[in-house]
Amino acid sequence: MPPETVLAFDTSAAHCAAALLLPDGRCLTRNEAMTKGQAERLMSLLADLLAEAGLGWSALSRIGVGTGPGNFTGIRISVAAARGLAVGLGIPAIGVGRLEAMAHGLPRPLVVAEAARSGEIWVQAFTHTPGELVVLDDAGLRAAYDGWAATGSAAVATGGQLLAPAMPLAEATARIAATRLPGARPAPIYLRPADAAPPSDPPPLILP
Amino acid sequence: MDGTLTFLGLESSCDDTAAAVVRAGPEGAVILSSVVAGQDALHAAFGGVVPEIAARAHAERIDLCVEQALEQAGLPLAAMDGIAVTAGPGLIGGVLAAVMCAKGLSAATGLPLVGVNHLAGHALTPRLTDALAFPYLMLLVSGGHCQFLLVEGVDRFRRLGGTIDDAPGEAFDKTAKLLGLPQPGGPAVEAEAAQGDARRFAFPRPLLDRPGCDLSFSGLKTALLRARDAVIAARGGIPVQDRRDLCAGFQAAVADVLAEKSRRALVECPGITGFAVAGGVAANATLRGRLMAVAAAAGVPFLAPPLRLCTDNAAMIAWAGIERFRAGLTDDLALSARPRWPLDSTAPALLGSGKKGAKA
């Protein structure tokens, strides 16, 4: 596989993170903490990274994008931007799940456990291959992965060895995107249907 | 250089994902393509547009619509002179999808980015279709909006009045729902009304007794609910003829209100080149007929762009982008998506800032 020049980014949580992976394996990264404003900041952050490397947009061979799970709006901001960049540059955009990026570069077997909201935990186990991404609670996580080495904000529940990420999230996203075969366009990982209920009032009886 | 400009437009502010290519030159403007991917089926089970469902669909469709629009126009992205995108007002999750996609396209190509107010897109459409000169009066009447705008320039809009609660399109949808008719409610209610007696049920004409051009449709909705419940209480259901009569009465009330407020708005706008109407509600033949008569009585040309350009589309966004670009108005990659964005910043807000919805 020829070396790739990958621009990757992630806005799935309270940050605006980006990485530029160069063909020689070097990786420039940026990570700015922010709870809002990612939509306004993202493109200039990417332009800064390219400028730092002395590259233009046309030097890119791939886009890598974090597809979550995470903040729905945040994921969509990055996914939509990635798909626009891909169409504009005529290069593939590759979606990378947040938990597989967190696992990248760490020894296996490993479980990634990231706290979601209201007691839910996003859980994905990695052995030789990535397992299925599931939603568990604290007790469910311990029952399924008792004693496993773990990373992520809810990792302590396994009771096993706690590992820090091997690299920044965006760098992992870039490195995974560099080696993955381009396939379907990136799409957000939601894990939950949209909050919506059918109307409660039934339609009236119509008489002939 | 003959001043010809070709723009790509993107739109995702409600429940239509759209992209279009418009070319404007000395001979006038041509729509080279206009792709609209609707979402009716996704929202049908919920009796209205669900913002999160809409946002999910937009994020995975807008780039596909862009590719389709370019393909149908037979032009590569490199042949564009700029990229215009709806930056609001609307359902923010959806607006963000097109805004971010447009930023990606703009960064990738170096093409200028122009953020367009969705309402300005509607309001400038008569210039795309008929090269209408400023100033003109615009009635924007749809499922999300209802306002009278005096359009004086590309970036100069004066709001003469608007709804203080619901938009007429919402009222039509609600009426259809209450009477067991399919969504969207406008065409269904209109078809029933055609066979009904508008005089059988008495409905209020909200705000007609007050001066000015503001409108209200919430009370009319409540009146329809009461009349329906009275019929159900008396008959154990709604006989089909009663349903037709209810629809006819409701539609007549909306028509009376819109006609009278239009008459007043025309009085306030001497020297205009025309009275144009846009929005899905403009498709209603009865309402359209009444508005035409009002314009004729005022001696002002009446204009209603074809329905596909009256409802949400990206051709109007591409066109508004061209108009703004010609006026030297462009944006950078920090462009914000805005859920609320009144066209006329000098007019007082009609709706409380806490109120949800796509209105502004």
PDB file of N, CA, C and O in Angstrom, chain B residues 327-350:
ATOM      1  N   ALA B 327     -23.008  41.436  -5.012  1.00  0.00           N
ATOM      2  CA  ALA B 327     -23.009  42.609  -4.136  1.00  0.00           C
ATOM      3  C   ALA B 327     -21.770  42.642  -3.235  1.00  0.00           C
ATOM      4  O   ALA B 327     -21.670  43.481  -2.339  1.00  0.00           O
ATOM      5  N   GLY B 328     -20.855  41.692  -3.465  1.00  0.00           N
ATOM      6  CA  GLY B 328     -19.611  41.682  -2.690  1.00  0.00           C
ATOM      7  C   GLY B 328     -19.735  41.029  -1.329  1.00  0.00           C
ATOM      8  O   GLY B 328     -18.872  41.211  -0.472  1.00  0.00           O
ATOM      9  N   LEU B 329     -20.820  40.274  -1.127  1.00  0.00           N
ATOM     10  CA  LEU B 329     -21.051  39.659   0.181  1.00  0.00           C
ATOM     11  C   LEU B 329     -20.656  38.181   0.154  1.00  0.00           C
ATOM     12  O   LEU B 329     -21.327  37.368  -0.470  1.00  0.00           O
ATOM     13  N   THR B 330     -19.556  37.845   0.803  1.00  0.00           N
ATOM     14  CA  THR B 330     -19.161  36.439   0.911  1.00  0.00           C
ATOM     15  C   THR B 330     -18.849  36.122   2.372  1.00  0.00           C
ATOM     16  O   THR B 330     -18.803  37.020   3.211  1.00  0.00           O
ATOM     17  N   ASP B 331     -18.652  34.845   2.652  1.00  0.00           N
ATOM     18  CA  ASP B 331     -18.358  34.413   4.013  1.00  0.00           C
ATOM     19  C   ASP B 331     -17.052  33.630   4.035  1.00  0.00           C
ATOM     20  O   ASP B 331     -16.560  33.204   2.997  1.00  0.00           O
ATOM     21  N   ASP B 332     -16.511  33.445   5.249  1.00  0.00           N
ATOM     22  CA  ASP B 332     -15.318  32.609   5.357  1.00  0.00           C
ATOM     23  C   ASP B 332     -15.716  31.254   5.964  1.00  0.00           C
ATOM     24  O   ASP B 332     -16.893  30.993   6.219  1.00  0.00           O
ATOM     25  N   LEU B 333     -14.711  30.419   6.223  1.00  0.00           N
ATOM     26  CA  LEU B 333     -14.994  29.056   6.671  1.00  0.00           C
ATOM     27  C   LEU B 333     -15.436  28.976   8.127  1.00  0.00           C
ATOM     28  O   LEU B 333     -15.712  27.909   8.645  1.00  0.00           O
ATOM     29  N   ALA B 334     -15.530  30.132   8.789  1.00  0.00           N
ATOM     30  CA  ALA B 334     -16.067  30.162  10.147  1.00  0.00           C
ATOM     31  C   ALA B 334     -17.580  30.400  10.142  1.00  0.00           C
ATOM     32  O   ALA B 334     -18.198  30.516  11.200  1.00  0.00           O
ATOM     33  N   LEU B 335     -18.184  30.456   8.947  1.00  0.00           N
ATOM     34  CA  LEU B 335     -19.630  30.687   8.812  1.00  0.00           C
ATOM     35  C   LEU B 335     -20.439  29.889   9.839  1.00  0.00           C
ATOM     36  O   LEU B 335     -20.258  28.688   9.975  1.00  0.00           O
ATOM     37  N   SER B 336     -21.337  30.589  10.549  1.00  0.00           N
ATOM     38  CA  SER B 336     -22.163  29.933  11.571  1.00  0.00           C
ATOM     39  C   SER B 336     -23.503  29.513  11.008  1.00  0.00           C
ATOM     40  O   SER B 336     -24.093  30.232  10.204  1.00  0.00           O
ATOM     41  N   ALA B 337     -23.985  28.367  11.466  1.00  0.00           N
ATOM     42  CA  ALA B 337     -25.365  27.960  11.193  1.00  0.00           C
ATOM     43  C   ALA B 337     -26.235  28.604  12.271  1.00  0.00           C
ATOM     44  O   ALA B 337     -25.887  28.584  13.444  1.00  0.00           O
ATOM     45  N   ARG B 338     -27.362  29.194  11.845  1.00  0.00           N
ATOM     46  CA  ARG B 338     -28.194  29.932  12.804  1.00  0.00           C
ATOM     47  C   ARG B 338     -29.617  29.402  12.819  1.00  0.00           C
ATOM     48  O   ARG B 338     -30.302  29.462  11.794  1.00  0.00           O
ATOM     49  N   PRO B 339     -30.103  28.933  13.971  1.00  0.00           N
ATOM     50  CA  PRO B 339     -31.488  28.453  14.037  1.00  0.00           C
ATOM     51  C   PRO B 339     -32.490  29.577  13.814  1.00  0.00           C
ATOM     52  O   PRO B 339     -33.542  29.370  13.231  1.00  0.00           O
ATOM     53  N   ARG B 340     -32.169  30.769  14.298  1.00  0.00           N
ATOM     54  CA  ARG B 340     -33.051  31.931  14.127  1.00  0.00           C
ATOM     55  C   ARG B 340     -32.251  33.026  13.453  1.00  0.00           C
ATOM     56  O   ARG B 340     -31.127  33.313  13.826  1.00  0.00           O
ATOM     57  N   TRP B 341     -32.863  33.646  12.476  1.00  0.00           N
ATOM     58  CA  TRP B 341     -32.132  34.646  11.702  1.00  0.00           C
ATOM     59  C   TRP B 341     -33.146  35.518  10.975  1.00  0.00           C
ATOM     60  O   TRP B 341     -33.446  35.288   9.816  1.00  0.00           O
ATOM     61  N   PRO B 342     -33.689  36.512  11.679  1.00  0.00           N
ATOM     62  CA  PRO B 342     -34.685  37.374  11.033  1.00  0.00           C
ATOM     63  C   PRO B 342     -34.057  38.151   9.876  1.00  0.00           C
ATOM     64  O   PRO B 342     -32.928  38.625   9.989  1.00  0.00           O
ATOM     65  N   LEU B 343     -34.803  38.259   8.785  1.00  0.00           N
ATOM     66  CA  LEU B 343     -34.309  38.995   7.616  1.00  0.00           C
ATOM     67  C   LEU B 343     -34.216  40.476   7.897  1.00  0.00           C
ATOM     68  O   LEU B 343     -33.335  41.158   7.414  1.00  0.00           O
ATOM     69  N   ASP B 344     -35.206  40.942   8.647  1.00  0.00           N
ATOM     70  CA  ASP B 344     -35.264  42.365   8.956  1.00  0.00           C
ATOM     71  C   ASP B 344     -34.856  42.537  10.405  1.00  0.00           C
ATOM     72  O   ASP B 344     -35.632  42.302  11.321  1.00  0.00           O
ATOM     73  N   SER B 345     -33.610  42.950  10.632  1.00  0.00           N
ATOM     74  CA  SER B 345     -33.102  43.010  12.001  1.00  0.00           C
ATOM     75  C   SER B 345     -33.663  44.203  12.761  1.00  0.00           C
ATOM     76  O   SER B 345     -33.523  44.293  13.973  1.00  0.00           O
ATOM     77  N   THR B 346     -34.334  45.105  12.050  1.00  0.00           N
ATOM     78  CA  THR B 346     -34.856  46.289  12.733  1.00  0.00           C
ATOM     79  C   THR B 346     -36.257  46.068  13.276  1.00  0.00           C
ATOM     80  O   THR B 346     -36.681  46.735  14.209  1.00  0.00           O
ATOM     81  N   ALA B 347     -37.003  45.102  12.689  1.00  0.00           N
ATOM     82  CA  ALA B 347     -38.373  44.868  13.138  1.00  0.00           C
ATOM     83  C   ALA B 347     -38.354  44.128  14.468  1.00  0.00           C
ATOM     84  O   ALA B 347     -37.479  43.306  14.713  1.00  0.00           O
ATOM     85  N   PRO B 348     -39.322  44.410  15.355  1.00  0.00           N
ATOM     86  CA  PRO B 348     -39.353  43.702  16.637  1.00  0.00           C
ATOM     87  C   PRO B 348     -39.643  42.210  16.417  1.00  0.00           C
ATOM     88  O   PRO B 348     -40.323  41.847  15.467  1.00  0.00           O
ATOM     89  N   ALA B 349     -39.100  41.371  17.287  1.00  0.00           N
ATOM     90  CA  ALA B 349     -39.319  39.931  17.170  1.00  0.00           C
ATOM     91  C   ALA B 349     -40.796  39.624  17.349  1.00  0.00           C
ATOM     92  O   ALA B 349     -41.468  40.191  18.194  1.00  0.00           O
ATOM     93  N   LEU B 350     -41.308  38.732  16.510  1.00  0.00           N
ATOM     94  CA  LEU B 350     -42.713  38.366  16.592  1.00  0.00           C
ATOM     95  C   LEU B 350     -42.931  37.260  17.614  1.00  0.00           C
ATOM     96  O   LEU B 350     -43.981  37.147  18.212  1.00  0.00           O
TER      97      LEU B 350
END
